[in-house]
Short mmCIF file of C-alpha atoms and ligand atoms in Angstrom, two decimals:
data_model
loop_
_atom_site.label_atom_id
_atom_site.label_comp_id
_atom_site.label_asym_id
_atom_site.label_seq_id
_atom_site.Cartn_x
_atom_site.Cartn_y
_atom_site.Cartn_z
CA MET A 1 -61.00 -105.75 -243.16
CA SER A 2 -60.81 -109.18 -244.82
CA ASN A 3 -62.83 -112.15 -243.63
CA ALA A 4 -61.40 -113.36 -240.30
CA LEU A 5 -61.43 -117.15 -240.25
CA ILE A 6 -60.97 -117.07 -236.50
CA SER A 7 -64.45 -115.57 -236.19
CA ASN A 8 -65.71 -119.12 -236.82
CA LEU A 9 -64.45 -120.03 -233.38
CA SER A 10 -66.03 -119.05 -230.09
CA LEU A 11 -64.24 -118.42 -226.81
CA LEU A 12 -63.77 -121.61 -224.78
CA PRO A 13 -64.42 -121.73 -221.05
CA PRO A 14 -61.20 -122.02 -219.03
CA ASP A 15 -60.01 -125.50 -217.99
CA ALA A 16 -61.72 -126.37 -214.68
CA LEU A 17 -58.49 -126.58 -212.68
CA LEU A 18 -56.39 -123.99 -214.51
CA GLY A 19 -59.25 -121.47 -214.43
CA LEU A 20 -59.52 -121.96 -210.69
CA MET A 21 -55.78 -121.41 -210.30
CA ALA A 22 -56.04 -118.07 -212.11
CA ALA A 23 -59.13 -116.96 -210.14
CA TYR A 24 -57.41 -117.81 -206.84
CA LYS A 25 -54.38 -115.70 -207.77
CA GLU A 26 -56.59 -112.70 -208.45
CA ASP A 27 -58.76 -113.01 -205.31
CA PRO A 28 -57.82 -110.17 -202.94
CA ARG A 29 -59.36 -111.80 -199.79
CA ASP A 30 -56.59 -112.62 -197.32
CA THR A 31 -58.52 -115.59 -195.88
CA LYS A 32 -58.36 -117.37 -199.24
CA VAL A 33 -57.51 -121.09 -199.28
CA ASP A 34 -56.36 -122.92 -202.42
CA LEU A 35 -57.59 -126.53 -202.56
CA GLY A 36 -57.69 -126.60 -206.36
CA VAL A 37 -54.92 -127.78 -208.61
CA GLY A 38 -52.93 -130.79 -207.37
CA ILE A 39 -49.66 -129.29 -206.21
CA TYR A 40 -47.96 -130.26 -202.97
CA LYS A 41 -47.59 -127.36 -200.53
CA ASP A 42 -45.84 -127.06 -197.19
CA ASP A 43 -47.36 -125.43 -194.12
CA ALA A 44 -46.28 -122.00 -195.38
CA GLY A 45 -48.26 -122.65 -198.56
CA GLN A 46 -45.07 -122.94 -200.63
CA THR A 47 -43.98 -125.59 -203.13
CA PRO A 48 -40.22 -125.51 -202.59
CA VAL A 49 -37.70 -127.25 -204.84
CA LEU A 50 -36.74 -130.54 -203.16
CA LYS A 51 -33.23 -130.59 -201.65
CA ALA A 52 -32.38 -133.74 -203.64
CA VAL A 53 -33.41 -131.91 -206.83
CA LYS A 54 -31.23 -128.89 -206.00
CA ALA A 55 -28.28 -131.16 -205.25
CA ALA A 56 -28.77 -133.04 -208.53
CA GLU A 57 -28.98 -129.75 -210.42
CA GLU A 58 -25.69 -128.63 -208.87
CA MET A 59 -24.05 -131.84 -210.06
CA LEU A 60 -25.52 -131.43 -213.54
CA LEU A 61 -24.23 -127.88 -213.79
CA THR A 62 -20.70 -129.24 -213.88
CA THR A 63 -21.24 -132.57 -215.62
CA GLU A 64 -23.61 -131.62 -218.43
CA THR A 65 -21.60 -131.04 -221.59
CA SER A 66 -24.22 -130.61 -224.30
CA LYS A 67 -27.76 -129.54 -225.01
CA ALA A 68 -27.95 -131.50 -228.26
CA TYR A 69 -31.01 -133.72 -228.82
CA GLU A 70 -30.88 -137.01 -226.98
CA GLY A 71 -33.04 -138.87 -229.50
CA PRO A 72 -36.59 -140.18 -229.27
CA ARG A 73 -36.07 -142.12 -226.04
CA GLY A 74 -34.46 -139.16 -224.26
CA ASN A 75 -32.13 -139.90 -221.36
CA GLN A 76 -31.86 -143.69 -221.21
CA LEU A 77 -30.47 -143.66 -217.68
CA PHE A 78 -33.75 -142.00 -216.76
CA ASP A 79 -35.79 -144.52 -218.76
CA ASN A 80 -34.06 -147.43 -217.01
CA ALA A 81 -34.41 -145.85 -213.59
CA VAL A 82 -38.16 -145.28 -214.11
CA GLU A 83 -38.56 -148.86 -215.34
CA ARG A 84 -36.97 -150.03 -212.07
CA GLN A 85 -39.39 -147.83 -210.11
CA ILE A 86 -42.31 -149.46 -211.89
CA PHE A 87 -41.21 -153.09 -212.13
CA GLY A 88 -38.85 -153.35 -209.15
CA ASP A 89 -35.25 -154.49 -209.33
CA ASN A 90 -35.82 -158.09 -210.42
CA SER A 91 -38.23 -157.96 -213.29
CA GLU A 92 -38.61 -160.94 -215.55
CA ALA A 93 -40.26 -158.86 -218.27
CA ARG A 94 -37.30 -156.45 -218.32
CA ALA A 95 -34.76 -159.26 -218.28
CA GLN A 96 -36.54 -160.84 -221.25
CA GLY A 97 -36.33 -157.63 -223.31
CA ARG A 98 -40.11 -157.15 -223.21
CA VAL A 99 -39.98 -153.60 -221.79
CA VAL A 100 -39.01 -150.36 -223.45
CA SER A 101 -39.54 -146.74 -222.52
CA LEU A 102 -39.31 -143.18 -223.76
CA ALA A 103 -38.90 -139.99 -221.76
CA SER A 104 -41.89 -137.69 -222.31
CA PRO A 105 -43.04 -134.13 -221.57
CA GLY A 106 -44.74 -134.97 -218.27
CA GLY A 107 -47.20 -137.75 -217.59
CA CYS A 108 -49.61 -136.04 -219.94
CA GLY A 109 -47.19 -136.27 -222.88
CA ALA A 110 -46.85 -139.98 -222.14
CA LEU A 111 -50.64 -140.39 -221.99
CA SER A 112 -51.13 -138.67 -225.35
CA VAL A 113 -48.62 -140.95 -227.07
CA ALA A 114 -50.18 -143.97 -225.33
CA VAL A 115 -53.64 -143.08 -226.65
CA GLY A 116 -52.17 -142.49 -230.12
CA PHE A 117 -50.75 -146.02 -229.93
CA VAL A 118 -54.09 -147.56 -228.89
CA LYS A 119 -55.64 -145.80 -231.88
CA ARG A 120 -53.16 -147.53 -234.19
CA LEU A 121 -54.16 -150.88 -232.66
CA SER A 122 -57.88 -150.31 -233.00
CA GLN A 123 -59.26 -147.50 -235.15
CA GLN A 124 -62.87 -148.20 -234.11
CA GLY A 125 -62.15 -148.71 -230.45
CA VAL A 126 -62.87 -146.44 -227.50
CA VAL A 127 -60.78 -145.70 -224.44
CA TRP A 128 -62.46 -146.42 -221.12
CA VAL A 129 -61.87 -143.91 -218.35
CA SER A 130 -63.01 -144.29 -214.75
CA SER A 131 -65.96 -142.22 -213.59
CA PRO A 132 -64.93 -140.06 -211.83
CA SER A 133 -61.41 -139.46 -213.07
CA TRP A 134 -58.94 -136.65 -213.62
CA PRO A 135 -60.88 -134.51 -216.15
CA ASN A 136 -57.87 -134.31 -218.45
CA HIS A 137 -57.93 -138.08 -219.11
CA ALA A 138 -61.01 -137.89 -221.34
CA HIS A 139 -59.75 -134.60 -222.77
CA VAL A 140 -56.44 -136.18 -223.86
CA VAL A 141 -58.22 -139.21 -225.35
CA ARG A 142 -60.55 -137.04 -227.41
CA ALA A 143 -57.75 -134.68 -228.48
CA MET A 144 -55.94 -137.74 -229.85
CA GLY A 145 -58.99 -138.50 -231.98
CA MET A 146 -60.47 -141.38 -229.98
CA ALA A 147 -63.85 -141.69 -228.32
CA THR A 148 -64.19 -142.31 -224.58
CA ASP A 149 -66.58 -144.29 -222.48
CA SER A 150 -66.60 -144.56 -218.72
CA TYR A 151 -66.53 -147.35 -216.18
CA ALA A 152 -67.97 -146.86 -212.70
CA TYR A 153 -65.42 -146.23 -209.98
CA ASP A 154 -67.54 -145.95 -206.86
CA GLU A 155 -66.84 -146.35 -203.21
CA VAL A 156 -68.66 -149.07 -201.25
CA SER A 157 -70.46 -147.00 -198.63
CA SER A 158 -71.33 -149.56 -195.94
CA GLY A 159 -70.68 -153.11 -194.75
CA PRO A 160 -67.35 -154.92 -194.43
CA HIS A 161 -66.03 -153.46 -197.71
CA ALA A 162 -66.89 -149.83 -196.88
CA GLY A 163 -64.31 -147.49 -198.34
CA LYS A 164 -63.14 -149.95 -201.00
CA VAL A 165 -63.74 -149.62 -204.71
CA ASP A 166 -66.98 -151.32 -205.79
CA PHE A 167 -65.51 -153.89 -208.19
CA GLU A 168 -68.93 -155.16 -209.27
CA GLY A 169 -69.61 -151.66 -210.62
CA ILE A 170 -66.41 -151.77 -212.66
CA LYS A 171 -67.28 -155.20 -214.06
CA THR A 172 -70.86 -154.28 -214.90
CA THR A 173 -69.95 -151.09 -216.72
CA LEU A 174 -67.13 -152.76 -218.64
CA ALA A 175 -69.52 -155.47 -219.86
CA LYS A 176 -69.95 -153.68 -223.18
CA ALA A 177 -66.23 -153.05 -223.73
CA LYS A 178 -65.03 -154.63 -226.96
CA ALA A 179 -61.79 -156.40 -227.85
CA GLY A 180 -59.18 -153.79 -228.80
CA ASP A 181 -60.63 -151.02 -226.63
CA GLY A 182 -58.18 -149.15 -224.45
CA ILE A 183 -58.64 -148.65 -220.72
CA ILE A 184 -56.95 -146.08 -218.49
CA ILE A 185 -56.42 -147.44 -214.99
CA GLN A 186 -54.89 -145.18 -212.38
CA GLY A 187 -52.01 -146.44 -210.25
CA PRO A 188 -51.67 -145.47 -206.58
CA CYS A 189 -53.62 -142.48 -205.20
CA HIS A 190 -56.58 -142.35 -207.57
CA ASN A 191 -57.39 -138.81 -208.71
CA PRO A 192 -59.94 -137.55 -207.60
CA THR A 193 -61.32 -140.15 -205.15
CA GLY A 194 -58.22 -141.11 -203.14
CA ILE A 195 -59.56 -144.70 -203.16
CA ASP A 196 -57.31 -147.32 -204.69
CA LEU A 197 -57.86 -150.81 -206.01
CA ASP A 198 -56.55 -153.32 -203.48
CA ASN A 199 -54.10 -155.99 -204.64
CA ALA A 200 -56.82 -158.58 -205.24
CA GLN A 201 -58.74 -156.04 -207.32
CA TRP A 202 -55.62 -155.29 -209.37
CA GLU A 203 -55.43 -158.99 -210.13
CA ALA A 204 -59.10 -159.14 -210.99
CA ILE A 205 -58.91 -156.16 -213.35
CA ALA A 206 -55.86 -157.69 -215.02
CA HIS A 207 -57.82 -160.90 -215.71
CA LEU A 208 -60.73 -158.81 -216.98
CA CYS A 209 -58.39 -157.03 -219.44
CA VAL A 210 -57.03 -160.39 -220.63
CA GLU A 211 -60.50 -161.99 -220.99
CA LYS A 212 -61.90 -159.02 -222.88
CA SER A 213 -58.70 -158.22 -224.83
CA LEU A 214 -58.58 -154.64 -223.56
CA PHE A 215 -55.36 -152.70 -223.98
CA PRO A 216 -54.39 -151.15 -220.61
CA ILE A 217 -52.78 -147.78 -220.02
CA VAL A 218 -51.77 -147.56 -216.36
CA ASP A 219 -51.37 -143.96 -215.25
CA VAL A 220 -48.94 -143.57 -212.35
CA ALA A 221 -48.81 -139.93 -211.27
CA TYR A 222 -48.50 -140.11 -207.47
CA HIS A 223 -45.99 -142.87 -206.80
CA GLY A 224 -44.92 -142.71 -203.14
CA PHE A 225 -47.79 -140.51 -201.98
CA GLY A 226 -49.95 -143.41 -200.75
CA ASN A 227 -47.44 -145.69 -199.03
CA SER A 228 -43.75 -146.48 -199.36
CA LEU A 229 -42.42 -146.63 -202.93
CA ASP A 230 -42.46 -150.44 -203.08
CA GLU A 231 -45.83 -150.84 -201.37
CA ASP A 232 -47.45 -148.31 -203.65
CA MET A 233 -46.43 -150.32 -206.69
CA LEU A 234 -47.47 -153.81 -205.49
CA GLY A 235 -50.84 -153.76 -207.24
CA VAL A 236 -49.42 -152.34 -210.49
CA ARG A 237 -46.64 -154.97 -210.48
CA ARG A 238 -49.17 -157.76 -209.92
CA PHE A 239 -51.25 -156.35 -212.77
CA LEU A 240 -48.25 -156.18 -215.13
CA SER A 241 -47.31 -159.76 -214.30
CA ILE A 242 -50.73 -160.93 -215.53
CA VAL A 243 -51.43 -158.82 -218.62
CA PRO A 244 -49.17 -159.60 -221.59
CA GLU A 245 -49.18 -156.07 -223.02
CA ALA A 246 -49.59 -152.67 -221.41
CA LEU A 247 -48.39 -149.09 -221.44
CA VAL A 248 -47.56 -147.20 -218.26
CA SER A 249 -47.40 -143.42 -218.12
CA TYR A 250 -45.23 -142.29 -215.23
CA SER A 251 -45.14 -138.71 -213.98
CA CYS A 252 -42.33 -137.20 -211.90
CA SER A 253 -44.25 -133.95 -211.36
CA LYS A 254 -45.52 -134.72 -207.88
CA ASN A 255 -43.07 -137.17 -206.31
CA PHE A 256 -40.00 -135.19 -207.45
CA GLY A 257 -41.78 -131.82 -207.28
CA LEU A 258 -40.76 -131.20 -210.91
CA TYR A 259 -44.11 -129.84 -212.07
CA ARG A 260 -42.88 -127.20 -214.49
CA GLU A 261 -39.99 -129.30 -215.83
CA ARG A 262 -42.49 -131.63 -217.58
CA THR A 263 -40.80 -134.87 -216.62
CA GLY A 264 -42.52 -138.11 -217.48
CA CYS A 265 -41.93 -141.47 -219.07
CA LEU A 266 -43.93 -143.83 -221.24
CA VAL A 267 -43.13 -147.46 -220.54
CA ALA A 268 -44.30 -150.32 -222.75
CA GLN A 269 -44.52 -153.99 -221.84
CA THR A 270 -45.00 -156.38 -224.75
CA GLN A 271 -45.04 -160.13 -225.34
CA SER A 272 -41.70 -160.47 -227.13
CA THR A 273 -38.51 -158.64 -228.04
CA GLU A 274 -39.84 -158.39 -231.61
CA HIS A 275 -43.05 -156.70 -230.38
CA THR A 276 -40.94 -154.41 -228.22
CA LYS A 277 -39.06 -153.18 -231.31
CA VAL A 278 -42.27 -152.67 -233.26
CA THR A 279 -43.90 -150.86 -230.33
CA LEU A 280 -40.94 -148.54 -229.87
CA SER A 281 -40.97 -147.63 -233.55
CA HIS A 282 -44.65 -146.62 -233.31
CA LEU A 283 -44.35 -144.75 -230.02
CA ALA A 284 -41.36 -142.79 -231.34
CA ASP A 285 -43.24 -142.08 -234.57
CA ILE A 286 -46.28 -140.70 -232.70
CA ALA A 287 -44.05 -138.56 -230.47
CA ARG A 288 -42.07 -137.32 -233.49
CA ALA A 289 -45.22 -135.90 -235.06
CA SER A 290 -46.12 -134.12 -231.81
CA TYR A 291 -43.28 -132.81 -229.64
CA SER A 292 -40.56 -134.48 -231.72
CA MET A 293 -38.00 -135.04 -228.98
CA PRO A 294 -38.50 -135.17 -225.19
CA PRO A 295 -37.21 -132.48 -222.79
CA SER A 296 -34.07 -133.40 -220.88
CA HIS A 297 -33.50 -131.30 -217.77
CA GLY A 298 -36.06 -132.94 -215.45
CA ALA A 299 -35.15 -136.41 -216.71
CA ALA A 300 -31.46 -135.76 -216.00
CA ILE A 301 -32.36 -134.64 -212.47
CA VAL A 302 -34.42 -137.77 -211.80
CA ALA A 303 -31.76 -140.08 -213.27
CA THR A 304 -29.11 -138.42 -211.10
CA ILE A 305 -31.22 -138.80 -207.97
CA LEU A 306 -32.21 -142.41 -208.61
CA ASP A 307 -28.68 -143.47 -209.54
CA THR A 308 -26.82 -141.67 -206.71
CA PRO A 309 -27.34 -143.49 -203.38
CA ALA A 310 -26.93 -140.37 -201.19
CA LEU A 311 -29.39 -138.37 -203.30
CA TYR A 312 -31.79 -141.29 -203.45
CA ALA A 313 -31.83 -141.49 -199.65
CA MET A 314 -32.37 -137.72 -199.44
CA TRP A 315 -35.28 -137.91 -201.92
CA VAL A 316 -36.97 -140.84 -200.14
CA GLU A 317 -36.78 -138.87 -196.89
CA GLU A 318 -38.35 -135.82 -198.53
CA LEU A 319 -41.06 -137.95 -200.13
CA ASP A 320 -41.78 -139.57 -196.74
CA LEU A 321 -42.13 -136.07 -195.26
CA MET A 322 -44.57 -134.99 -197.96
CA ARG A 323 -46.65 -138.14 -197.49
CA GLY A 324 -46.50 -137.81 -193.70
CA ARG A 325 -47.68 -134.21 -193.85
CA ILE A 326 -50.65 -135.18 -196.01
CA THR A 327 -51.56 -137.96 -193.56
CA SER A 328 -51.44 -135.51 -190.63
CA LEU A 329 -53.60 -133.05 -192.56
CA ARG A 330 -56.14 -135.79 -193.24
CA GLU A 331 -56.21 -136.64 -189.53
CA ALA A 332 -56.53 -132.99 -188.47
CA MET A 333 -59.29 -132.39 -191.01
CA ALA A 334 -61.15 -135.50 -189.78
CA LEU A 335 -60.95 -134.22 -186.21
CA ALA A 336 -62.31 -130.82 -187.25
CA LEU A 337 -65.11 -132.42 -189.31
CA ARG A 338 -66.13 -134.58 -186.33
CA LYS A 339 -66.42 -131.43 -184.20
CA HIS A 340 -69.01 -130.24 -186.71
CA GLY A 341 -70.89 -133.56 -186.62
CA LYS A 342 -69.56 -134.81 -189.96
CA ASP A 343 -68.38 -138.28 -188.96
CA VAL A 344 -68.97 -139.91 -192.34
CA ALA A 345 -66.85 -137.30 -194.14
CA ALA A 346 -64.22 -137.65 -191.41
CA ASP A 347 -64.07 -141.46 -191.80
CA ARG A 348 -63.71 -141.09 -195.55
CA ILE A 349 -60.93 -138.52 -195.50
CA VAL A 350 -58.68 -140.57 -193.20
CA ARG A 351 -58.95 -143.79 -195.16
CA GLN A 352 -58.27 -142.21 -198.56
CA LYS A 353 -54.77 -142.03 -200.01
CA GLY A 354 -52.69 -139.42 -201.77
CA MET A 355 -53.27 -135.79 -202.49
CA PHE A 356 -57.00 -135.80 -203.14
CA SER A 357 -60.30 -136.35 -201.49
CA LEU A 358 -63.64 -136.19 -203.23
CA MET A 359 -65.95 -134.52 -200.71
CA GLN A 360 -69.62 -135.52 -200.87
CA PHE A 361 -71.21 -132.10 -201.10
CA GLU A 362 -74.69 -130.97 -201.94
CA GLU A 363 -75.09 -129.60 -205.47
CA GLY A 364 -73.53 -126.15 -205.95
CA ALA A 365 -71.43 -126.28 -202.75
CA ALA A 366 -68.11 -125.64 -204.48
CA GLN A 367 -69.32 -122.42 -206.13
CA LYS A 368 -70.66 -121.19 -202.77
CA LEU A 369 -67.44 -122.03 -200.95
CA VAL A 370 -65.48 -120.04 -203.52
CA ALA A 371 -67.89 -117.08 -203.59
CA GLU A 372 -68.68 -116.81 -199.88
CA HIS A 373 -65.54 -118.11 -198.15
CA ALA A 374 -62.72 -117.86 -200.73
CA ILE A 375 -62.16 -121.62 -200.40
CA TYR A 376 -61.11 -122.65 -203.91
CA LEU A 377 -62.02 -126.12 -205.17
CA PRO A 378 -63.42 -127.45 -208.45
CA ASN A 379 -67.17 -128.07 -208.87
CA SER A 380 -66.57 -131.82 -208.57
CA GLY A 381 -65.91 -131.28 -204.84
CA ARG A 382 -62.36 -132.62 -205.08
CA ILE A 383 -59.96 -131.07 -202.60
CA ASN A 384 -56.19 -131.03 -202.74
CA VAL A 385 -55.50 -132.13 -199.16
CA ALA A 386 -51.92 -130.84 -199.47
CA GLY A 387 -53.39 -127.33 -199.92
CA LEU A 388 -54.76 -127.37 -196.35
CA LYS A 389 -52.76 -125.80 -193.53
CA LEU A 390 -52.98 -126.71 -189.86
CA ASP A 391 -54.09 -123.18 -189.02
CA THR A 392 -56.85 -123.04 -191.66
CA ILE A 393 -58.32 -126.52 -191.18
CA GLU A 394 -60.84 -125.46 -188.55
CA TYR A 395 -62.05 -122.60 -190.79
CA VAL A 396 -62.30 -124.89 -193.83
CA ALA A 397 -64.15 -127.63 -191.90
CA LYS A 398 -66.60 -125.10 -190.43
CA CYS A 399 -67.34 -123.56 -193.84
CA MET A 400 -67.71 -126.97 -195.54
CA ALA A 401 -69.80 -128.71 -192.86
CA PRO A 402 -73.20 -127.23 -193.80
CA TYR A 403 -72.79 -128.48 -197.37
CA LEU A 404 -71.57 -132.00 -196.58
CA LYS A 405 -74.02 -134.84 -197.01
C1 LMR B 501 -54.51 -132.11 -210.79
O1 LMR B 501 -55.30 -133.05 -210.97
O2 LMR B 501 -54.83 -131.09 -210.16
C2 LMR B 501 -53.10 -132.22 -211.30
O3 LMR B 501 -52.91 -133.43 -211.93
C3 LMR B 501 -52.70 -131.05 -212.12
C4 LMR B 501 -53.38 -130.94 -213.46
O4 LMR B 501 -52.65 -130.75 -214.44
O5 LMR B 501 -54.60 -131.01 -213.55
#
């Protein structure tokens, strides 16, 4: 046999969340509970296709006439509709031609291109990622050839600001950030903590980015899961009104339930129409060298929903239901945790937003919960609240209680 070059490589460990997904599937225990990967589930444990999505697909079946490439920006009705979701209906920046967007393969595709763009702005720079964050953030940054550093994203544990993000921690850790560095800031429903910046903190972080000349990438992956669509975006809108330049990666995986359709958008805000043109040319160039052209099916579905009043109303109702179910699960879990004397954990879980909660476990708790109770969660202690069911909450709370701080 000739020399195998692949023998220079060693087997990689599975991705923390994807590995957990595979292990859960194979677990034969019928008491198993999946609190791992962030997918919305109903009380039957299913992730059904939204009715608004099905209705849009039926319309597309008759109206779609071609599968030819749509070009680097993809479906521009989709791009415009996502811009309206982010900026609202009356955006000065959009009216002034300072905003442009490209459809992308999921939020992750948008993030990759965004990091590639920051690299073109500052070869020596690093991209700052919150600690903790979604593990794939740092992974994407490094895969795009940039270094990462982390800024503290901690919860204030007591006093009048208990449950809020400790902004002093953010400021202190960003003290050594240099002009031209990138920074990923999560929009509503921070993954994994479930604790969001309040509107004043959004303003403060915007001023910090301006003072330090940091280039922001705002990652919006859970729009509508924290509060109503408009409320969820207040902080991001305030932020974008202060910083002159920013990129926003927007994912439709969760709020439209389009996970496998890889539906996302990369939105750029610049200082002038000239900069918008330049930015678009670079973003399209980075995408061209990677996935070349964006996928279209999911984008067409979202554009149809957002531009058809009856479907839009149907979608908002379904999104409200998903958010309402998560809120009820948080309340039920808090009640169950209190029964087991875990008031602090109970207080935390009800005030957090979105799909996730970062449980404060003793070291090694997650592995024990998987091995002994078939309760699947990553080692970080993050749980997907939407993976709970009303009839398993008591079991989950009882199994978790001994490990909670
Ligand atoms: C998660 O955090 O579980 C989701 O964003 C899914 C993923 O790709 O990791």
